């Protein structure tokens, strides 16, 4: 059983909804990245999504675009990201880590090399936004090494294709709550609930919902029907500009604590 | 001249593609059903776009064999665009160079002044038949933006054009042209603020507004079916040119050349000749200040395989996989990727891709202006420079056919500024 599977099994046993924060690796501060990851766990994160900066993040809104640009300016690449995961693992062997990003950095790093280094560092899964199921043959070395491929499902996904995604999902299926980019729009909870209920009935994995969740109220609304909620842009925005570990920790706690409380009260 | 508009899809013969290849390749067989040209192409997009792309692919594959659609497209190309465009023997330029005959396919004479209209007329008809009332486009030099705004105005569609803030500054006249045509021009301030970022932003618009919006990509890049569809709409250039060569010269050219940014005018000229193994093909990429300086946009000559904007192709990126900023005097070639079919042709050995510097393009621009009375676009001036280099090394009875993809009116201010002239 993988670390991701174990974590979702534990959540289910406890009757809790998972909290998955997303942060862009290297933002707001490369030096304090490991401290930030521990702060996320201390504030109630069940799984961490670590964004690998990319120069052309087509699926992301302005908040994550700018975080990516800041990290790239500071020289952050896959080598740094993997070193932070390895450092994090020295103190935390339980919290699953999923790298989220785009295909080109992995392609240029080399699929086999990336797979070996990511597993050695303690990465559990990868979510490559621009690598749909149809193109995922290139990711075979990652699967062979034991990395789980997290798939996206979207409101535009047709039923037949959804069945295919449900059958191929590993770890968890990430349902994108609306057709758009990260950090945008208003949630239409009713539509999402119906779709997620349908997916949960067919998927062999838990279902996490992301895009557009930005506070305790929206997280709680989604928690009514999802196994986990993903919060990215709102958190990244909140952390922007923080310069030392203490400030980062304070901001993480202030942002995530009410969300954790709301999820647990559900 | 009186050349019939040739049928929408020409049939190619099976031939030895190239002496260096032992097997027979039918270049008309690409892409496959997944949009792959060998190792390149494909659909590298977020899940939300998979359904709209499937819908577009289904609609386009149906339309490209639909006689009504083909007839409507042919009418528009003839009466609205002004096709066929002539091939023109540049006698004084050829004499000046002192080698082979240089012929130009005059895409600069099309409505809106470049080959870009071939594609936008076609895609706009697809949009109309799919019932999409809103079109979006990205643009670098502004030629594709103008061509998109033009067809939107004609069909009564709403049009939004994304353009990098840097490009807006250096192509002011085209920005104003788009506005005159009723389009909204949205400045893009992310990343390098040029064509690649405009493409990202247009893709973000599309993913947000998929229900009512048709995205007219301006080059043979992007996810499947765009490299196929944009190539098909531009392939009229090569089909006409091939028929014109046979009719007027009784033979095919020895070598073809065209400039390559994303590569739509180049694939447009090349495609009908791909199975003609004796016709050499050379693409001219923007070498900017020289490939060795790093300030260039020569993805094929100096890049490596990667994934950008929905397809696998050659890209310019660093060891972290970050796409690098490019440089070219011509905004239309200032792009860090290239259409996947060109990547395939390079690896297959069917076409060669070489760099032409800013200085060489400028020199060719002036020489063409003075010897032939033609102001070429800065993009096309790269192809002219390459045609000159090729002709110089060839015997007098040889023929170089060069795609003069656009006219230079839009670049007059850029050229004046570079040469220290106040207009």
Short mmCIF file of C-alpha atoms in Angstrom, two decimals, chain B residues 125-134 157 211-213:
data_model
loop_
_atom_site.label_atom_id
_atom_site.label_comp_id
_atom_site.label_asym_id
_atom_site.label_seq_id
_atom_site.Cartn_x
_atom_site.Cartn_y
_atom_site.Cartn_z
CA UNK B 125 -15.75 28.68 -41.60
CA UNK B 126 -15.23 25.76 -39.21
CA UNK B 127 -16.23 28.03 -36.29
CA UNK B 128 -19.34 29.15 -38.14
CA UNK B 129 -20.38 25.59 -38.89
CA UNK B 130 -19.75 24.57 -35.27
CA UNK B 131 -22.04 27.41 -34.16
CA UNK B 132 -19.42 29.30 -32.11
CA UNK B 133 -20.21 33.05 -31.95
CA UNK B 134 -16.91 34.15 -30.40
CA UNK B 157 -18.27 37.02 -34.96
CA UNK B 211 -18.89 26.51 -24.69
CA UNK B 212 -19.20 29.51 -27.03
CA UNK B 213 -15.61 30.15 -28.13
#
